[in-house]
Structure formats: structure tokens, C-alpha cells
XYZ file of C-alpha atoms in Angstrom:
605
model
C 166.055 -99.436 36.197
C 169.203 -100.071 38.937
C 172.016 -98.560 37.845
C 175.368 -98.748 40.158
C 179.061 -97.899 39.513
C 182.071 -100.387 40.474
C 185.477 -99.489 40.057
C 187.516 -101.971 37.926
C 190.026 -103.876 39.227
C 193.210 -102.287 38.563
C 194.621 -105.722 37.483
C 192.316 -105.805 34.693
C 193.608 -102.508 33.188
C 196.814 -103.703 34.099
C 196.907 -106.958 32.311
C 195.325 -105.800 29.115
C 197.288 -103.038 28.910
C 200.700 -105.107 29.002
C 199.085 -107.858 26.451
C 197.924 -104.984 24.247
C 201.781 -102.943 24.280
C 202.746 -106.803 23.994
C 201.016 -107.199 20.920
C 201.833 -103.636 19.290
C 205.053 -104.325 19.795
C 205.493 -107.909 18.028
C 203.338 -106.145 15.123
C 205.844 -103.526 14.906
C 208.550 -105.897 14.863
C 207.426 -107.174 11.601
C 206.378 -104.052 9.964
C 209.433 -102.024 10.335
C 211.303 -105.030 8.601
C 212.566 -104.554 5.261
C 210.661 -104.696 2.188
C 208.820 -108.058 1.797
C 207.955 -110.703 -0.856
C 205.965 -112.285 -1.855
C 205.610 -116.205 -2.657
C 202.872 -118.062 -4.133
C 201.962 -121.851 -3.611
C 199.370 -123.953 -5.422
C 199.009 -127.585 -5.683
C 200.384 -127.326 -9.553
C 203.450 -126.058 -8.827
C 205.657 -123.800 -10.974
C 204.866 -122.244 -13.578
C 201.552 -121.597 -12.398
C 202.759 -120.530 -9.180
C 206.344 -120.335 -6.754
C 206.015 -123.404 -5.145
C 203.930 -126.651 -4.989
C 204.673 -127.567 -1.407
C 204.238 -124.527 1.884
C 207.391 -126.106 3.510
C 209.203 -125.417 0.123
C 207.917 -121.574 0.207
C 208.758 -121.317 4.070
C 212.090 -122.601 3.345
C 212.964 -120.091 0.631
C 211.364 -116.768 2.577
C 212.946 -114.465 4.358
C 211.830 -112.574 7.474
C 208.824 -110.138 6.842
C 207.921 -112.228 3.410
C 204.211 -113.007 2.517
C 203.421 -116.771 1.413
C 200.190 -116.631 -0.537
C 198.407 -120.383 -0.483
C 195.786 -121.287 -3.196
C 193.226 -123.461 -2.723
C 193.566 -127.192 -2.140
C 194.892 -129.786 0.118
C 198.640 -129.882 1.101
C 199.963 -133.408 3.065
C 202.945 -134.054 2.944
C 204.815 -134.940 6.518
C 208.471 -133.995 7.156
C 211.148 -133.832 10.095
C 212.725 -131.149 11.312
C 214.626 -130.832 14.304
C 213.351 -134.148 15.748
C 209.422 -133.020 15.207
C 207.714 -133.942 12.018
C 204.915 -131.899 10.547
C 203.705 -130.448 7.498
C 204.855 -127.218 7.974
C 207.721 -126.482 10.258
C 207.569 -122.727 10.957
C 210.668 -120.818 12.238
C 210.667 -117.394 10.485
C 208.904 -114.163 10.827
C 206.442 -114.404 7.972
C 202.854 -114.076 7.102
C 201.082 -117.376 5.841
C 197.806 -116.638 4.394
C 195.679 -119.030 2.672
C 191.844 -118.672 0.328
C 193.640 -117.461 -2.358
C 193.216 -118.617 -6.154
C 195.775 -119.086 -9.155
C 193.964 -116.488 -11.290
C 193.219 -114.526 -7.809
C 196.404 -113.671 -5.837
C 195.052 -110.122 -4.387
C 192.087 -110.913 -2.302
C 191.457 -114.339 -0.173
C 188.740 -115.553 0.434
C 189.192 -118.941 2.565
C 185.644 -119.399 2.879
C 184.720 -119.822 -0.777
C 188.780 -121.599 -1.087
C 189.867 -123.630 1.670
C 193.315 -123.857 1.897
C 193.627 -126.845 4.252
C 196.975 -128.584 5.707
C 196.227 -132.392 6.415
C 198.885 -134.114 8.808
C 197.128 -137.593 7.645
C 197.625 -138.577 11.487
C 201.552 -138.908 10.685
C 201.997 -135.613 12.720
C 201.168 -132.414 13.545
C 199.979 -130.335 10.597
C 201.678 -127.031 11.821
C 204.722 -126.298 14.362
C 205.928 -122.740 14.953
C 209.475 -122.863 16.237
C 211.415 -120.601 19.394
C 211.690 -116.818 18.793
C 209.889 -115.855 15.804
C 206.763 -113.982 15.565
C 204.559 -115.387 12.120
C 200.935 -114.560 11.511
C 198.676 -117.860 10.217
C 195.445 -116.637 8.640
C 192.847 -118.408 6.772
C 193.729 -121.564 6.510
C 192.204 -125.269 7.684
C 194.547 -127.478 9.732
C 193.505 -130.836 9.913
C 194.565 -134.468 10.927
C 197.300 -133.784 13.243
C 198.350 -136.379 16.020
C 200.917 -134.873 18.315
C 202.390 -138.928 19.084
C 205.392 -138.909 20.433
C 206.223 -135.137 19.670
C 206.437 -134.138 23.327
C 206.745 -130.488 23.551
C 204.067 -129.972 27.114
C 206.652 -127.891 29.167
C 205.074 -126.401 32.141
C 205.948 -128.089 35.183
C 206.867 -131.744 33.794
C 209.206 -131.033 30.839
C 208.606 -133.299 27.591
C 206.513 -135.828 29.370
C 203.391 -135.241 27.260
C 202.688 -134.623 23.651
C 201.360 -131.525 22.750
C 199.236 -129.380 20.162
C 197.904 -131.850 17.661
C 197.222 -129.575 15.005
C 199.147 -126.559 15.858
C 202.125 -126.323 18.275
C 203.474 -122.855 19.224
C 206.603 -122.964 21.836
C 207.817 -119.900 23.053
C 206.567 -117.843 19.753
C 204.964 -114.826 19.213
C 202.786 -116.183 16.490
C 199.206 -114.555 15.703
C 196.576 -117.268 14.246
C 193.452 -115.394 12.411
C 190.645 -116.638 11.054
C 191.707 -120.510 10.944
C 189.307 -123.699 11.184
C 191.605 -126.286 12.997
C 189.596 -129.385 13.454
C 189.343 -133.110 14.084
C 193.622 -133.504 15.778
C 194.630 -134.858 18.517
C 197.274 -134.938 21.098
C 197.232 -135.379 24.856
C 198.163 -131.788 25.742
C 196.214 -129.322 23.088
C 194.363 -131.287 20.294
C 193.729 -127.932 18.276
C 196.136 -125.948 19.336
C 198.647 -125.566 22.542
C 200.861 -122.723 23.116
C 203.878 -122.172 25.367
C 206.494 -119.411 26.611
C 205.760 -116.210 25.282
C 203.081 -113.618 23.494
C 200.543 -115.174 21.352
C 197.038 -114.312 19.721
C 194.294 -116.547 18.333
C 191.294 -114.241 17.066
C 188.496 -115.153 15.020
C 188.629 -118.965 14.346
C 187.117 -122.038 14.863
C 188.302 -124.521 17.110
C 186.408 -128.450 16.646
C 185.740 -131.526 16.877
C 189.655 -131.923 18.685
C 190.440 -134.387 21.225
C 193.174 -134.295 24.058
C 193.710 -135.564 27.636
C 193.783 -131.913 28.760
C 192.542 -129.274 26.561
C 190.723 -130.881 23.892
C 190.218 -126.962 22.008
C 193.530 -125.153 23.323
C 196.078 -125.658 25.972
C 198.140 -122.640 27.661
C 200.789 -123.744 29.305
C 203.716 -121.740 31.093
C 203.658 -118.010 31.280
C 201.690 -117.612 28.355
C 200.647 -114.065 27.687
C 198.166 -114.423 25.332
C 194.775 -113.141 23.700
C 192.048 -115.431 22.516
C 189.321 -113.634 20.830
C 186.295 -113.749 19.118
C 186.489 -117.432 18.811
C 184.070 -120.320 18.222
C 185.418 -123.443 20.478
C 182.770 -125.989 19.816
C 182.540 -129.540 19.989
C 185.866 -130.596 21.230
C 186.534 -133.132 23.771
C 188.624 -134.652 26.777
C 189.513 -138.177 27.216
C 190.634 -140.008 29.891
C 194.028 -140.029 29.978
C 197.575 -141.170 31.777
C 197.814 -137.636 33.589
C 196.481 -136.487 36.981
C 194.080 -134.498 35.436
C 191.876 -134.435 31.953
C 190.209 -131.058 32.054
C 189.290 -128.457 29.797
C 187.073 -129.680 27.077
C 187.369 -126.444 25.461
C 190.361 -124.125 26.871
C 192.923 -125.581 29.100
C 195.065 -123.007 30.801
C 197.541 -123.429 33.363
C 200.187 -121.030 34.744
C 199.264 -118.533 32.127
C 198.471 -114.539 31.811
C 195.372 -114.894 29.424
C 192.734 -112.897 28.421
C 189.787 -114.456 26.651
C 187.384 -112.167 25.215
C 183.981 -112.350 22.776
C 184.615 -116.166 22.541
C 181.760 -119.049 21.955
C 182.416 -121.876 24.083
C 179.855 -124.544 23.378
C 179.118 -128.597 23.383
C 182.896 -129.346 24.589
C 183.173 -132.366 27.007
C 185.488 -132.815 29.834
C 186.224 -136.559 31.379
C 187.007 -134.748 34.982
C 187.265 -131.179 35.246
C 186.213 -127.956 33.381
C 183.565 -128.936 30.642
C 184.002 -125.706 28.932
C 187.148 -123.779 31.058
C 190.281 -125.217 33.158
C 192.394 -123.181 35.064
C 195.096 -124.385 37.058
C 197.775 -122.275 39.107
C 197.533 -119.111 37.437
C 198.723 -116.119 39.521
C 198.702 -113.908 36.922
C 195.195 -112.463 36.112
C 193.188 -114.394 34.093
C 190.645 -112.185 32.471
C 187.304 -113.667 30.707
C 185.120 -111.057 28.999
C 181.920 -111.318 26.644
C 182.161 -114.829 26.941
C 178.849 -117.168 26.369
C 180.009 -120.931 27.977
C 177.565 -122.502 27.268
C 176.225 -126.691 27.009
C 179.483 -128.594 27.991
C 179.729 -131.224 29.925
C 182.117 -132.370 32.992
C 181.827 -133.967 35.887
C 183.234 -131.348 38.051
C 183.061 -127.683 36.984
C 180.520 -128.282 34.135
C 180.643 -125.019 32.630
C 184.292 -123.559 33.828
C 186.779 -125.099 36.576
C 189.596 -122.878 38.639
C 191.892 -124.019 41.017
C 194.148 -121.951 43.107
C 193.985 -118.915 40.403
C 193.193 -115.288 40.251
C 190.379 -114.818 37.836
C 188.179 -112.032 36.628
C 184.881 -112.514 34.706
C 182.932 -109.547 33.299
C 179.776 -110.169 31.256
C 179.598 -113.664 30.607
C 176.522 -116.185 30.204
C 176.494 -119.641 31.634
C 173.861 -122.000 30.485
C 172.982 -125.000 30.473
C 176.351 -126.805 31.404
C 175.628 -130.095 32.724
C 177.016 -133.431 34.034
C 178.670 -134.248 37.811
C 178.377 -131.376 40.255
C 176.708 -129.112 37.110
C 178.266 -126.285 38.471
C 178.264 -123.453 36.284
C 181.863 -122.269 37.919
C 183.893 -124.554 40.080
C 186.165 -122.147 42.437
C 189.244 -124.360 44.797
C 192.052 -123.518 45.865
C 195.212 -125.586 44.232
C 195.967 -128.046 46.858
C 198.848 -129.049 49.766
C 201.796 -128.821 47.215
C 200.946 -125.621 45.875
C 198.771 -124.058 48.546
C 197.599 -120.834 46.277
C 194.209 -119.370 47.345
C 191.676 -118.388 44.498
C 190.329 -115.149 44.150
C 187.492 -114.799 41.438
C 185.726 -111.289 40.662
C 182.742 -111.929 38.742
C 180.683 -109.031 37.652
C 177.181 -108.488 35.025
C 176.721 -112.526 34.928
C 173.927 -114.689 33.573
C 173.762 -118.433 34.628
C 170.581 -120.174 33.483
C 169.747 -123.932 33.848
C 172.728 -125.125 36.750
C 172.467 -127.269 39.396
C 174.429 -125.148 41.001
C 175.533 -121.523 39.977
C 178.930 -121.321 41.841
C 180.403 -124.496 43.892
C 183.156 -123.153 46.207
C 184.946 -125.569 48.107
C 188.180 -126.467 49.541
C 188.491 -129.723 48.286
C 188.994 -131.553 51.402
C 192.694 -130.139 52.705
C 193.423 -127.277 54.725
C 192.271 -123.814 52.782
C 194.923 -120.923 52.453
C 193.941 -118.043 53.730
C 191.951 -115.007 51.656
C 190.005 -117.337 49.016
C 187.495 -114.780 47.877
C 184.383 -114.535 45.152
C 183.109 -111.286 44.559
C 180.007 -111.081 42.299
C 178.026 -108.215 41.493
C 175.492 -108.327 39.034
C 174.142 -111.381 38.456
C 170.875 -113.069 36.460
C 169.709 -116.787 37.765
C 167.312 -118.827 36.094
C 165.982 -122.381 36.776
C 170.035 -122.731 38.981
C 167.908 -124.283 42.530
C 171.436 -123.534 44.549
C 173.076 -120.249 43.268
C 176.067 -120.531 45.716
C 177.482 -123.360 47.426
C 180.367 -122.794 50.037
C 182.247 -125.975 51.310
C 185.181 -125.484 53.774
C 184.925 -121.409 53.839
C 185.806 -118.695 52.371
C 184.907 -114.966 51.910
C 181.899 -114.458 49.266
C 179.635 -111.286 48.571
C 176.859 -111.256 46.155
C 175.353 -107.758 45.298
C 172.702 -106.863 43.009
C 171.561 -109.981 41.941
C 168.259 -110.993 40.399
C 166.092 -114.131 39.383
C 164.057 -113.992 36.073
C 163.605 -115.426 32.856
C 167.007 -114.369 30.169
C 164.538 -115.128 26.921
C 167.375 -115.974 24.902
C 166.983 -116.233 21.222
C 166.802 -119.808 19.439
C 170.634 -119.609 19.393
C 171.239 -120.125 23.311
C 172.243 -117.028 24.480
C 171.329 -113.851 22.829
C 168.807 -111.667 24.596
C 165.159 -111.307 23.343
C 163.278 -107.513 24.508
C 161.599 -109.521 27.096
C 164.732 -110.560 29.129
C 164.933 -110.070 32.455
C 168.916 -109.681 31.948
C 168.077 -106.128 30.173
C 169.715 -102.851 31.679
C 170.480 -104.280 35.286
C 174.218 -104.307 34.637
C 176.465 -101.946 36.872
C 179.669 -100.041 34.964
C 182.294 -102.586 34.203
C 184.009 -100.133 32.083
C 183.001 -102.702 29.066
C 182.705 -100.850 25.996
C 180.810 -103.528 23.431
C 179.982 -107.121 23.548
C 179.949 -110.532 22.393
C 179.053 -109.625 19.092
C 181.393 -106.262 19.288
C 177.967 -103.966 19.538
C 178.123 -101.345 21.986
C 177.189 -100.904 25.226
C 175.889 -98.466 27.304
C 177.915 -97.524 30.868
C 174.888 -96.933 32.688
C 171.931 -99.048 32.039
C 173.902 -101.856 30.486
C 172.539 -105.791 30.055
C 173.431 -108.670 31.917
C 175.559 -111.193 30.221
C 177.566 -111.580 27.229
C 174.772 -109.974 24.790
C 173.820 -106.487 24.643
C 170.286 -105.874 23.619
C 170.076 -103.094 21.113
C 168.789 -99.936 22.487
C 166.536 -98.576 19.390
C 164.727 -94.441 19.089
C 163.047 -93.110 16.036
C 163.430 -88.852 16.135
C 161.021 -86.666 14.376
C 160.579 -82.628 13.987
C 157.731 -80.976 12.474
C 157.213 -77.529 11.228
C 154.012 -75.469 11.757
C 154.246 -74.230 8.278
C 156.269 -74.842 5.227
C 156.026 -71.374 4.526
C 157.287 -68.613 6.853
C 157.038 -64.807 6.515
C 159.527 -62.152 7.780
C 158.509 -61.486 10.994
C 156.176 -64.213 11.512
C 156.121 -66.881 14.446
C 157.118 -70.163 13.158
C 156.963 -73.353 15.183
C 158.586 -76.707 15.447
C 157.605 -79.788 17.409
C 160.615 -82.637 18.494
C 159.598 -86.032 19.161
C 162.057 -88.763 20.143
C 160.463 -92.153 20.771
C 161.882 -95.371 22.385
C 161.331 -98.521 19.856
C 163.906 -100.386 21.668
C 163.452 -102.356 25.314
C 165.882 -100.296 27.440
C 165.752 -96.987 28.958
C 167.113 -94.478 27.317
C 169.175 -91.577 28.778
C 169.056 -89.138 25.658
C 170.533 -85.640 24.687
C 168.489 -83.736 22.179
C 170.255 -81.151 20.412
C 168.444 -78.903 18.635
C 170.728 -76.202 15.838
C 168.362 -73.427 15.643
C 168.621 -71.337 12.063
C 170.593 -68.371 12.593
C 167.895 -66.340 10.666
C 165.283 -66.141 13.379
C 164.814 -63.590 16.411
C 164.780 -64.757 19.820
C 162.092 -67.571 20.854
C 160.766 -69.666 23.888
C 160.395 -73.568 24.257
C 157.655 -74.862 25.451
C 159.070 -74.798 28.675
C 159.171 -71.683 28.855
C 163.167 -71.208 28.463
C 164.244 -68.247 26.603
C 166.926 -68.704 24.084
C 168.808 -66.577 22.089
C 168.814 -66.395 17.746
C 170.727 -69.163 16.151
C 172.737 -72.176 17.657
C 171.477 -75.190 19.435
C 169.680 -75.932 22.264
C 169.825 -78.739 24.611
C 167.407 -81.203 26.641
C 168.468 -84.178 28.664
C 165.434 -86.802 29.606
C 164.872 -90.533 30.447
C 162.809 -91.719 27.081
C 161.012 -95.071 29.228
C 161.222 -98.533 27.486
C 158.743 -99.209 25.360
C 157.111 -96.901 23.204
C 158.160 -93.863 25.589
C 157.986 -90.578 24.290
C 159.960 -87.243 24.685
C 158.145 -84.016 23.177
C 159.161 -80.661 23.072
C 157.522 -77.465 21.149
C 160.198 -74.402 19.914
C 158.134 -71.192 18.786
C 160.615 -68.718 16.764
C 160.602 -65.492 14.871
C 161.614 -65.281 11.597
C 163.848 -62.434 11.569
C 162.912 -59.091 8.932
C 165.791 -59.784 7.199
C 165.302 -63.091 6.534
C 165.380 -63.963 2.857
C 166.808 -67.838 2.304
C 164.754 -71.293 3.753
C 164.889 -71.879 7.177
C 167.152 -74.819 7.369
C 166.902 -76.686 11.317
C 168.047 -80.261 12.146
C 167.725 -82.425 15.925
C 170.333 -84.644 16.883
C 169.689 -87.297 19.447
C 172.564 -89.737 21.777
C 172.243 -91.641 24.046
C 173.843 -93.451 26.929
C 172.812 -96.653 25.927
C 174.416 -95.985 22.252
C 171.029 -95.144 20.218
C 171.443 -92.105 18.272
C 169.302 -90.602 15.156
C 168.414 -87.391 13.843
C 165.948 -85.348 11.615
C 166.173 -82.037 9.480
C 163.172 -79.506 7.883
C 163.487 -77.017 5.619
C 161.179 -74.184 5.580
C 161.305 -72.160 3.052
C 161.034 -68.315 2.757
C 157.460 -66.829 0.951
C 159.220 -65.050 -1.450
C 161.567 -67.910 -2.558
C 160.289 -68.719 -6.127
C 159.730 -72.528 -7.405
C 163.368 -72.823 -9.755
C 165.407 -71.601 -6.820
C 163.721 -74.107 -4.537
C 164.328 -76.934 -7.053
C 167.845 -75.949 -7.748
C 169.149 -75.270 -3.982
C 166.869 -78.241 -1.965
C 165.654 -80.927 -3.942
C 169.134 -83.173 -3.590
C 169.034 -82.317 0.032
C 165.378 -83.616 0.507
C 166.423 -86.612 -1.459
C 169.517 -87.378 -0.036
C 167.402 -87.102 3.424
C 164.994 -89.651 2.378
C 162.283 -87.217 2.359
C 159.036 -87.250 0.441
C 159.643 -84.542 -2.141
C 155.911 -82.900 -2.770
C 156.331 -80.158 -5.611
C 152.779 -78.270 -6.734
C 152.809 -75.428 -9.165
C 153.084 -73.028 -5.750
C 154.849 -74.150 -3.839
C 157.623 -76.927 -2.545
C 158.632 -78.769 0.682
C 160.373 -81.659 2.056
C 158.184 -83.984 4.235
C 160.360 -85.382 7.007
C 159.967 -89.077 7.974
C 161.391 -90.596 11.381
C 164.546 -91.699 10.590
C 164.487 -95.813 11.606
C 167.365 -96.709 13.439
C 169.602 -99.691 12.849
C 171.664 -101.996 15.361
C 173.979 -100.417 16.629
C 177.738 -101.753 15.522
């Protein structure tokens, strides 16, 4: 195993740690507010509920209120401020749909969709200036963003934005939403502009937009997307000078997108899966899997003239035009910005070409840089293609088979990607399961590092004054090295001992071993001889403890009782403990002891 150490960019730590005080702070914002209320909508209207319409609810709440939704489908378009939508949003308020009318305490929007359906007469939800609303479990539907307007980067109101939802200059949060089948020709899901926003844990499909068909970011957007599915969504040629973005769209923005599924989106030009245009802030992609869109330039992700940071993301299988997996350029003659991209712990499987660099015909700025370290190809004939110049280095970079599971991009125990990554400072991945600093996989996945632990006693019986001893196994089930510490807490009623080793140690308290446990079936063994002390009248109580750096742990505990313990106190003191241990309790008329399995491990998360 090749284990190295990189130093993170400072901008990384830098940008998260503004987005996360960002978001702290708009949360605290609405929790200090005074006390809330809540308001209840269902399709019956009073008396079974508040309100039969949301707008009606919206329009009654105050700041900091909570608008429960029931189940069903609300349509029902209205204007507002010369934009017309179903629900016109422009107060600090939670809006949470899957609830019931017998069932207003816990939603569940999975087994009660709470849907808003624009009809195509508008968008389905607009979040006005200034306000910072959280949108959770609810499906937004059948918006058309025609002649809204609202795209306000660098050409103000030309273009009509965020089909389904439109957030300008809010701090809005959007959890756990399924915003599907809108359209507009900036944002068909969703487009956000102007200030602090957060989309975790939704799904994003089926949308369609000249330029972002999933999400648009446009104009100093600090914003989180997490955790997302973006699937299926698609960019059609359009009046604009670009249509890019099939999936995210992002221009001019501070983003971070993190743990998100970016699959099957289509791009007419540029950026099948990811378009990013002008950003000079950091753009930060981590635990990504992009994966099966299609572009003609900048199949899997497209950048021009940006700063961008990738850690541990998979690119597979993106196709159509160039079939680059990552499309690096810098902006152009108007806006001459240079890119620099830092990609680190990569997989890219099945490209025509891993990473297309070029200058796109004009002059380059100076310092457009790629830095990758750590890197997996597979079936990619041309892993880097410079056009025009430009400073690349590639470091510790391998070719070999990712055995992905049937879904695309998780990794099988045969994967080549397994524990060549080098220290990202990553803490879990895609699927939020943790990894390892040292030893960690390529890509977005983290195999699960797996040990079974064991300890034995000599005797189940032990004499004062008689040498008792205890053998420690810890075996490697998993595919990756392990880099364990066994502790091992010693009774306190025993005299002073040696390990196998030969290492003296003194009565009581634990003792320690560090080793490498090899991938698979390794095994670590160690043997502990002890003296049971004169004195000693109780059981002999001893338990191992294993971690590791990969984030395996387990543990096992024997009891050995004392010869002049007597059957009732046994079964009174140590029976629940043996059981609650999943031990095999074997009682005779003599005598009684716990049988220790190996503990099985689970997946770690």
C-alpha cells in the first residue's frame, strides 16, 4: 500500500469555513426569533385544517412560523409583484410538507407527497429578496419560468429563470424535495441568485433549460449543494451563447458541492454533467460520482476561466463530442481569467479522454494550472490532453480495473481504486461512511474496512496463584490494510506477567500493540501469561479493544471465574453480562462460563 500526505489547499478550509459560519448564522437567525406557530393546510380546507390553499397560510404567517402541508396536490397560479407562481415566498418561515390530517407531528413525504403543480402557467415556487425560509419535503412540479425573467448575472432580466423554484438573493434552505419535469431557460429545477443558499438531500429530474437543465448558480452565490441526486435532466439548444450544464450550471458563484449523484443529464454544448463559467471564488466538488452524461464538449464536467478544487470524485462513463471526463479553458479575450483546477484521489473510467486542457484558440493568460494527485484510469486511451499550454503535474497515478458494483460507481473488494488515496483531510464519503487518513480509496466510495477480534482464556477456572493465559486474535475480513491499536485492560487482580513478546508489564491496566493486519484474511496474534494474585477472590473480568486507521473497530471480553466462586453467585453476578455479550452461556452442575464469539463487524457509518 502507497500512502502520501498533501497539504490542503488553504482555500478549501477557507471557503467551507465561511459557507459553514454562513449557514450557522442564517439558522440562528430564525431560531432566536420569537415563539412560532404553527399553520396547517390540506386540500379540505377549514375545519379540518387552517387553510386550503399554501399561499393563503404564507400570507397569514409571521416570521419564524411553521406551515404544515398534508398530502395532495395544490395548483393554483397567482401574481405577485409582476411574477406569478403558486407560492410566492417572502417571509422567514419553515414550509414542510408529508404530513396527514389525522398526522400533524411526524411527515413522512415519501409515503404523502405533498406536491405543488404550476400546470405550466408558472413557476410552482418563488422565494422573494431578504428572507431566509426552509422548503422540506415537498414535490414541485410543472413550472415554466416564461416570461418571468429573473437571470441576473451579467445580462440583467434577459432570460427566464428557475422553472420550478426561483430563489433571488435569499437565504432559503431546500431539504429533501423532488422537483421534477419544469422548465425555464436559466434553471429548469431550480436557479438561485445573490446570497447564501443550501439544497441538501433532494432529487433534481427530468428538468429542461437552455443552461442548467438541474440547477443554475448565478452571481455570487454562496451556496451548499449536498447529498443530492441530479439525474436525468437536460439542455436544449437555446437563444444564448451558451447551453451548458445538463445537470449544475454555475457561473460567478462560491459553491461547494459535496456527496452529490450526478447522472444521465444531457448538455446540447458544454458540461454534460458540470458547467462552470467565471468563477474566481473557489469552487469546491467533493464525494461527487458524475457519472453517464452526455455533451459535446466537457462530457462529464466543463470549466472555463475558474478556480476549482475536486477531492474524491468518480468520472465514468461520460460520453458524446470530445468525451472528456473534465474540460479545463481559460474564459476567453473579454474576460481573460486563467483556470486553476486541483484535483486530488480521482477515478475516471471509460473517457475518451480523462482531462482535455486547452486554450480554446486565443491567447492563454498566464498561470493556467492542473494539479492532480491521486488518480485511477480505466479503459480512458488519452488521460491528459494539453492544447495551447499550460502547467500540469500528475503524481501518483495508477491504471486498473475500479470493479464497481451494478450501480456504476461503488467499489467492489477487488478494485484497484482501494487504499491508494493520499490525505485529503476528507473525513467520510459519498455515502457519509468514514474514511481512513492514511490508506484511504480512490474516488467518491469508500470501501469498508472490516476485522473480527477474538480473546481466549487458557482456563475458565483460575486458582490463586496460578498462571492463567489469554490469546488475542484480530483478523482482517475486509480488503484494505489495516493499521490497528489493540488495547488490552488487564484485571487488576493478577500479579505481574509477560506477553509473548517477552514485554514485562505491570498488574492491572491495559496494554498496547500497534501492527499492520494485511488485506485479506491477515492475522494479528498475541499470547498474555498472568498470575492470579493470592488475594484474588472475584472472576477475572478482561476485555480487547481494537481501532483502526481505516475506521474498523471491534472488541471482545472473557470472564474467568475464581475456583472457589460457587454456581448461584456465578448465575446472579454474570449471566446478563454473558448474554448481553452475545456469548454462548454453558452452565453444568460444576461449573459456569461464557464462551466468547468474534464479534462480526458492521459497515462502518
Amino acid at each position: 500500500m502507497q500512502t502520501q500526505r498533501i497539504l490542503v489547499p488553504w482555500v478549501l478550509g477557507l471557503g467551507l469555513a465561511l459557507l459553514t459560519l454562513a449557514l450557522l448564522g442564517r439558522t440562528a437567525r430564525s431560531t432566536t426569533a420569537a415563539p412560532t406557530a404553527e399553520l396547517r393546510v390540506c386540500p379540505a380546507g377549514p375545519p379540518t385544517c387552517d387553510y386550503a390553499t399554501v399561499q393563503a397560510a404564507v400570507d397569514a404567517a409571521n416570521d419564524g412560523a411553521v406551515i404544515k402541508v398534508a398530502a395532495g396536490v395544490y395548483t393554483g397560479v397567482s401574481a405577485r409583484s409582476g411574477v406569478t407562481q403558486v407560492v410566492y415566498l417572502s417571509k422567514t418561515v419553515t414550509l414542510q410538507g408529508g404530513y396527514t390530517v389525522t398526522n400533524w407531528s411526524a411527515p413522512d413525504p415519501g409515503a404523502y407527497p405533498t406536491t405543488l403543480d404550476a400546470e405550466g402557467r408558472g413557476r410552482a415556487l418563488y422565494v422573494g429578496w431578504g428572507v431566509s425560509p426552509t422548503i422540506a419535503g415537498l414535490r414541485i412540479t410543472g413550472g415554466d419560468a416564461a416570461g418571468q425573467r429573473g437571470y441576473a448575472a451579467y445580462w440583467p432580466e434577459e432570460y427566464d429563470a428557475g422553472g420550478g423554484v426561483y430563489v433571488g438573493g435569499a437565504a432559503a434552505l431546500i431539504s429533501r424535495c423532488v422537483i421534477y419535469s419544469n422548465t425555464a431557460q436559466w434553471g429548469g429545477g431550480v436557479y438561485l441568485s445573490g446570497e447564501l443558499a443550501a439544497i441538501r438531500e433532494s432529487a433534481l429530474l427530468s428538468n429542461t433549460a437552455w443552461n442548467g437543465g438541474g440547477l443554475a448558480l448565478a452571481g455570487a452565490v454562496t451556496v451548499e449543494v449536498s447529498g443530492n441526486l441530479i439525474q436525468g435532466n437536460v439542455v436544449q439548444r437555446g437563444d444564448s451563447w451558451v447551453n451548458g450544464g445538463g445537470g449544475v450550471y454555475l457561473e460567478h458563484s462560491l459553491a461547494a458541492l459535496r456527496g452529490n449523484v450526478i447522472r444521465r443529464n444531457r448538455a446540447a454544448d458544454q458540461g454534460g454533467g458540470v458547467f462552470i463559467l467565471w468563477s474566481r471564488f473557489t469552487v469546491t466538488l467533493v464525494n461527487n460520482v458524475i457519472a453517464d452524461n452526455q455533451a459535446q464538449v466537457g462530457s462529464g464536467m466543463w470549466a472555463g476561466g475558474s478556480t476549482v478544487h475536486l477531492y474524491h470524485n468518480t468520472l465514468a462513463r461520460n460520453t458524446g463530442g470530445d468525451g472528456s471526463g473534465v474540460y479545463l479553458t481559460p474564459s476567453g479575450p473579454k474576460l481573460p481569467f486563467p483556470f486553476l483546477a486541483v484535483m486530488t484521489n480521482t477515478v475516471v473510467v471509460s473517457q475518451a479522454a480523462g482531462i482535455s486542457i486547452t486554450t480554446g484558440g486565443w491567447t492563454p493568460p498566464p498561470h493556467n494550472t492542473m494539479i492532480m494527485d491521486g488518480v485511477l484510469w480505466f479503459e480512458t486511451p488519452i488521460t491528459v490532453s494539453v492544447e495551447g499550454g499550460g502547467v500540469v503535474t500528475v503524481e501518483n497515478q495508477y491504471i486498473g480495473d475500479p470493479a464497481f458494483a451494478a450501480d456504476g460507481y461503488h467499489l467492489t473488494a477487488r478494485s484497484a481504486a482501494l487504499d491508494r488515496g493520499v490525505d485529503a483531510g476528507v473525513a467520510v464519503d459519498v455515502d457519509g461512511e468514514p474514511r481512513p487518513g492514511r490508506g484511504c480509496d480512490l474516488g467518491a466510495d469508500e470501501f469498508p474496512a472490516a476485522l473480527q477480534v477474538s480473546k481466549v482464556a487458557g482456563a475458565d477456572r483460575v486458582s490463586p496463584g496460578s498462571r492463567l493465559t489469554y490469546t488475542l486474535r484480530v483478523t482482517n475480513t475486509g480488503a484494505a490494510d489495516l493499521h490497528a491499536r489493540i488495547t488490552d485492560t488487564l484485571p487488576a487482580g493478577i500479579a505481574p506477567g509477560r506477553t509473548s513478546g517477552g514485554t514485562a508489564f505491570l498488574p492491572g491496566g491495559p496494554i498496547t500493540w500497534t501492527a499492520l493486519v494485511a488485506a485479506p484474511g491477515g492475522v494479528w496474534e498475541e499470547t498474555v501469561v498472568v498470575t492470579a494474585a493470592e488475594s484474588q477472590t472475584g472472576p477475572l473480568v478482561n476485555r480487547v479493544e481494537v481501532t483502526t486507521e481505516e475506521g474498523a473497530a471491534g472488541g471482545a471480553r472473557v470472564v474467568v471465574n475464581h475456583a472457589q466462586v460457587y454456581l448461584p453467585l456465578v448465575l446472579r453476578d454474570y449471566s446478563a453480562a454473558c448474554t448481553a455479550h452475545t456469548a454462548a452461556l454453558v452452565l453444568s452442575t460444576r461449573r459456569m462460563w461464557c464462551r466468547w464469539g468474534i464479534s462480526s463487524p458492521s459497515r462502518p457509518g
